[in-house]
PDB file of C-alpha atoms in Angstrom:
ATOM      1  CA  ALA A  10     131.469  80.439  85.356  1.00  0.00           C
ATOM      2  CA  VAL A  11     127.772  80.326  85.009  1.00  0.00           C
ATOM      3  CA  ILE A  12     125.212  82.504  86.571  1.00  0.00           C
ATOM      4  CA  PRO A  13     121.275  81.735  86.152  1.00  0.00           C
ATOM      5  CA  ARG A  14     119.760  83.661  83.506  1.00  0.00           C
ATOM      6  CA  LYS A  15     117.478  85.563  85.379  1.00  0.00           C
ATOM      7  CA  LEU A  16     120.091  86.679  87.936  1.00  0.00           C
ATOM      8  CA  TYR A  17     122.150  88.085  84.651  1.00  0.00           C
ATOM      9  CA  ALA A  18     119.456  90.091  83.684  1.00  0.00           C
ATOM     10  CA  TYR A  19     118.409  91.254  87.118  1.00  0.00           C
ATOM     11  CA  ILE A  20     122.242  92.193  87.187  1.00  0.00           C
ATOM     12  CA  GLU A  21     122.633  94.056  84.358  1.00  0.00           C
ATOM     13  CA  LYS A  22     119.083  95.781  84.955  1.00  0.00           C
ATOM     14  CA  LYS A  23     120.572  97.177  88.014  1.00  0.00           C
ATOM     15  CA  LEU A  24     123.721  98.310  85.902  1.00  0.00           C
ATOM     16  CA  PHE A  25     122.048  99.988  83.465  1.00  0.00           C
ATOM     17  CA  GLU A  26     119.857 102.112  85.817  1.00  0.00           C
ATOM     18  CA  GLN A  27     123.189 103.979  86.934  1.00  0.00           C
ATOM     19  CA  PRO A  28     123.483 103.226  90.479  1.00  0.00           C
ATOM     20  CA  TYR A  29     124.708 106.776  91.644  1.00  0.00           C
ATOM     21  CA  ALA A  30     121.713 108.399  90.144  1.00  0.00           C
ATOM     22  CA  ALA A  31     119.320 105.869  91.659  1.00  0.00           C
ATOM     23  CA  VAL A  32     121.129 107.315  95.144  1.00  0.00           C
ATOM     24  CA  SER A  33     119.745 110.487  94.358  1.00  0.00           C
ATOM     25  CA  GLU A  34     116.339 109.441  93.701  1.00  0.00           C
ATOM     26  CA  ALA A  35     116.193 107.209  96.722  1.00  0.00           C
ATOM     27  CA  ALA A  36     117.276 110.239  98.784  1.00  0.00           C
ATOM     28  CA  GLU A  37     114.880 112.687  97.126  1.00  0.00           C
ATOM     29  CA  ALA A  38     111.872 110.288  97.567  1.00  0.00           C
ATOM     30  CA  LEU A  39     112.800 109.519 101.346  1.00  0.00           C
ATOM     31  CA  ILE A  40     112.597 113.173 101.976  1.00  0.00           C
ATOM     32  CA  GLU A  41     109.641 113.478 100.362  1.00  0.00           C
ATOM     33  CA  ARG A  42     108.308 110.564 102.471  1.00  0.00           C
ATOM     34  CA  LYS A  43     109.399 111.748 105.348  1.00  0.00           C
ATOM     35  CA  GLU A  44     107.481 115.371 104.525  1.00  0.00           C
ATOM     36  CA  GLN A  45     104.384 113.864 103.920  1.00  0.00           C
ATOM     37  CA  ALA A  46     104.570 111.566 107.198  1.00  0.00           C
ATOM     38  CA  TYR A  47     105.339 114.379 109.547  1.00  0.00           C
ATOM     39  CA  GLY A  48     102.909 116.641 107.749  1.00  0.00           C
ATOM     40  CA  VAL A  49     100.060 114.622 108.641  1.00  0.00           C
ATOM     41  CA  LYS A  50      97.676 116.748 110.523  1.00  0.00           C
ATOM     42  CA  SER A  51      94.518 115.326 112.701  1.00  0.00           C
ATOM     43  CA  PRO A  52      91.077 116.246 110.615  1.00  0.00           C
ATOM     44  CA  GLY A  53      89.235 119.221 112.507  1.00  0.00           C
ATOM     45  CA  GLY A  54      92.285 121.144 113.934  1.00  0.00           C
ATOM     46  CA  GLU A  55      94.075 120.641 117.493  1.00  0.00           C
ATOM     47  CA  GLY A  56      91.119 119.106 118.963  1.00  0.00           C
ATOM     48  CA  GLY A  57      90.657 116.259 116.488  1.00  0.00           C
ATOM     49  CA  SER A  58      87.054 115.180 115.269  1.00  0.00           C
ATOM     50  CA  GLY A  59      86.886 112.015 117.346  1.00  0.00           C
ATOM     51  CA  LYS A  60      88.184 109.849 114.310  1.00  0.00           C
ATOM     52  CA  SER A  61      91.737 109.099 116.059  1.00  0.00           C
ATOM     53  CA  SER A  62      91.802 105.466 114.509  1.00  0.00           C
ATOM     54  CA  GLY A  63      92.100 107.492 110.971  1.00  0.00           C
ATOM     55  CA  VAL A  64      94.596 109.762 111.912  1.00  0.00           C
ATOM     56  CA  SER A  65      96.429 106.757 113.627  1.00  0.00           C
ATOM     57  CA  ASN A  66      96.104 104.930 110.287  1.00  0.00           C
ATOM     58  CA  ARG A  67      97.438 107.753 108.187  1.00  0.00           C
ATOM     59  CA  VAL A  68     100.525 108.036 110.545  1.00  0.00           C
ATOM     60  CA  GLN A  69     101.321 104.350 110.523  1.00  0.00           C
ATOM     61  CA  ASP A  70     101.084 104.437 106.782  1.00  0.00           C
ATOM     62  CA  GLY A  71     103.045 107.288 106.577  1.00  0.00           C
ATOM     63  CA  VAL A  72     105.879 105.851 108.739  1.00  0.00           C
ATOM     64  CA  LEU A  73     105.477 102.688 106.504  1.00  0.00           C
ATOM     65  CA  ARG A  74     106.381 104.846 103.850  1.00  0.00           C
ATOM     66  CA  VAL A  75     109.504 106.088 105.665  1.00  0.00           C
ATOM     67  CA  ILE A  76     110.812 103.060 106.668  1.00  0.00           C
ATOM     68  CA  ALA A  77     110.294 101.456 102.718  1.00  0.00           C
ATOM     69  CA  ALA A  78     112.236 104.881 101.397  1.00  0.00           C
ATOM     70  CA  GLU A  79     114.917 104.446 103.900  1.00  0.00           C
ATOM     71  CA  GLU A  80     115.565 100.626 102.881  1.00  0.00           C
ATOM     72  CA  ASP A  81     115.525 101.679  98.923  1.00  0.00           C
ATOM     73  CA  LEU A  82     118.042 104.147  99.869  1.00  0.00           C
ATOM     74  CA  ASP A  83     119.801 101.620 101.702  1.00  0.00           C
ATOM     75  CA  ALA A  84     119.861  99.413  99.034  1.00  0.00           C
ATOM     76  CA  ALA A  85     120.875 102.266  96.227  1.00  0.00           C
ATOM     77  CA  ASN A  86     124.017 103.026  98.374  1.00  0.00           C
ATOM     78  CA  ARG A  87     124.948  99.595  98.447  1.00  0.00           C
ATOM     79  CA  TRP A  88     124.564  99.061  94.729  1.00  0.00           C
ATOM     80  CA  ALA A  89     126.580 102.570  94.466  1.00  0.00           C
ATOM     81  CA  LEU A  90     129.362 100.576  96.562  1.00  0.00           C
ATOM     82  CA  VAL A  91     129.218  97.595  94.301  1.00  0.00           C
ATOM     83  CA  VAL A  92     129.570  99.719  91.158  1.00  0.00           C
ATOM     84  CA  THR A  93     132.818 101.719  92.701  1.00  0.00           C
ATOM     85  CA  ARG A  94     133.999  98.253  93.772  1.00  0.00           C
ATOM     86  CA  LEU A  95     133.836  97.293  90.153  1.00  0.00           C
ATOM     87  CA  GLY A  96     135.739 100.281  88.781  1.00  0.00           C
ATOM     88  CA  GLU A  97     138.201  99.461  91.331  1.00  0.00           C
ATOM     89  CA  ILE A  98     138.720  95.930  90.180  1.00  0.00           C
ATOM     90  CA  PHE A  99     138.474  96.263  86.669  1.00  0.00           C
ATOM     91  CA  GLU A 100     140.500 100.015  86.384  1.00  0.00           C
ATOM     92  CA  GLY A 101     142.458 100.390  83.250  1.00  0.00           C
ATOM     93  CA  THR A 102     141.062  96.900  81.413  1.00  0.00           C
ATOM     94  CA  GLU A 103     139.427  96.261  78.421  1.00  0.00           C
ATOM     95  CA  THR A 104     136.453  95.120  80.413  1.00  0.00           C
ATOM     96  CA  ALA A 105     135.765  98.379  82.143  1.00  0.00           C
ATOM     97  CA  LYS A 106     136.012 100.079  78.567  1.00  0.00           C
ATOM     98  CA  VAL A 107     133.502  97.376  77.532  1.00  0.00           C
ATOM     99  CA  ALA A 108     131.360  98.058  80.391  1.00  0.00           C
ATOM    100  CA  GLU A 109     131.454 101.826  80.255  1.00  0.00           C
ATOM    101  CA  LEU A 110     130.586 101.593  76.452  1.00  0.00           C
ATOM    102  CA  PHE A 111     127.419  99.230  77.030  1.00  0.00           C
ATOM    103  CA  TYR A 112     126.137 100.133  80.380  1.00  0.00           C
ATOM    104  CA  ALA A 113     126.719 103.776  80.747  1.00  0.00           C
ATOM    105  CA  GLN A 114     126.915 105.214  77.230  1.00  0.00           C
ATOM    106  CA  LYS A 115     124.438 102.538  76.247  1.00  0.00           C
ATOM    107  CA  LEU A 116     126.084 101.451  72.908  1.00  0.00           C
ATOM    108  CA  THR A 117     125.235  97.823  71.592  1.00  0.00           C
ATOM    109  CA  GLU A 118     127.615  95.180  70.942  1.00  0.00           C
ATOM    110  CA  ALA A 119     128.058  96.128  67.155  1.00  0.00           C
ATOM    111  CA  GLU A 120     128.562 100.037  68.038  1.00  0.00           C
ATOM    112  CA  ILE A 121     131.009  98.539  70.460  1.00  0.00           C
ATOM    113  CA  ALA A 122     132.857  95.757  68.039  1.00  0.00           C
ATOM    114  CA  ARG A 123     133.130  98.378  65.201  1.00  0.00           C
ATOM    115  CA  ASN A 124     134.298 101.201  67.515  1.00  0.00           C
ATOM    116  CA  LYS A 125     136.920  98.957  69.433  1.00  0.00           C
ATOM    117  CA  GLY A 126     137.803  96.983  66.332  1.00  0.00           C
ATOM    118  CA  ILE A 127     137.057  93.625  68.609  1.00  0.00           C
ATOM    119  CA  SER A 128     134.501  90.816  67.973  1.00  0.00           C
ATOM    120  CA  ARG A 129     131.172  90.389  69.421  1.00  0.00           C
ATOM    121  CA  GLN A 130     131.982  87.143  71.117  1.00  0.00           C
ATOM    122  CA  THR A 131     135.024  89.503  73.139  1.00  0.00           C
ATOM    123  CA  ILE A 132     132.354  91.888  74.310  1.00  0.00           C
ATOM    124  CA  ARG A 133     130.303  89.240  75.483  1.00  0.00           C
ATOM    125  CA  ASN A 134     133.078  87.713  77.727  1.00  0.00           C
ATOM    126  CA  ARG A 135     133.665  91.018  79.143  1.00  0.00           C
ATOM    127  CA  ARG A 136     130.236  91.524  79.900  1.00  0.00           C
ATOM    128  CA  ASP A 137     129.880  88.252  81.484  1.00  0.00           C
ATOM    129  CA  GLU A 138     133.264  88.609  83.212  1.00  0.00           C
ATOM    130  CA  TYR A 139     131.340  92.154  84.421  1.00  0.00           C
ATOM    131  CA  VAL A 140     128.342  90.656  85.628  1.00  0.00           C
ATOM    132  CA  ILE A 141     129.711  87.556  87.506  1.00  0.00           C
ATOM    133  CA  ARG A 142     131.823  90.036  89.542  1.00  0.00           C
ATOM    134  CA  ALA A 143     129.063  92.104  90.146  1.00  0.00           C
ATOM    135  CA  ALA A 144     126.766  89.647  90.900  1.00  0.00           C
ATOM    136  CA  LEU A 145     129.346  88.337  93.684  1.00  0.00           C
ATOM    137  CA  LEU A 146     129.597  91.726  95.141  1.00  0.00           C
ATOM    138  CA  ALA A 147     125.729  92.445  95.134  1.00  0.00           C
ATOM    139  CA  ALA A 148     125.742  88.789  97.416  1.00  0.00           C
ATOM    140  CA  GLU A 149     128.637  90.213  99.616  1.00  0.00           C
ATOM    141  CA  HIS A 150     126.512  93.277 100.166  1.00  0.00           C
ATOM    142  CA  LYS A 151     123.096  91.275 100.588  1.00  0.00           C
ATOM    143  CA  LEU A 152     121.519  92.910  97.530  1.00  0.00           C
ATOM    144  CA  ILE A 153     120.442  89.555  96.316  1.00  0.00           C
ATOM    145  CA  ARG A 154     120.398  85.864  97.419  1.00  0.00           C
ATOM    146  CA  MET A 155     120.932  82.916  94.920  1.00  0.00           C
ATOM    147  CA  SER A 156     118.243  80.812  96.267  1.00  0.00           C
ATOM    148  CA  GLU A 157     115.929  83.436  94.395  1.00  0.00           C
ATOM    149  CA  TYR A 158     117.659  82.897  91.355  1.00  0.00           C
ATOM    150  CA  THR A 159     117.781  78.716  90.934  1.00  0.00           C
ATOM    151  CA  GLU A 160     115.900  78.537  87.528  1.00  0.00           C
ATOM    152  CA  GLY A 161     114.000  75.594  88.627  1.00  0.00           C
ATOM    153  CA  ARG A 162     117.353  74.040  90.462  1.00  0.00           C
ATOM    154  CA  GLN A 163     117.318  72.728  93.894  1.00  0.00           C
TER     155      GLN A 163
END
């Protein structure tokens, strides 16, 4: 099976980002955005200063930032589900071992080949298998749309 290079690169980028850490970062960002949004006070104290449209705009911007942070957290959680499912699918396989060394420990193909005594082509095949399955799971969790990665084909 072949997937577009652009999609392959995007999936690998997400795998290198360590999705579980991304959940923590997204949660922290959401908390920060909520504190900023709900901490907005009108200028001039309780009575305000007659600049209600400025306050209104700041509140609206704050709420929009909270919504964006909630969406980021949701996506991070869904990526974590993808990685969890990949772990279940490939548990105990050479593909899982290669994925761990390549994406989590960030070893090069050459380092993995030396350490595991396998060819670089085998490593590429294992990566392909892992990335393709990740792409299918990402699509299932509505994290990607194939129409965004067609590389000029319709």
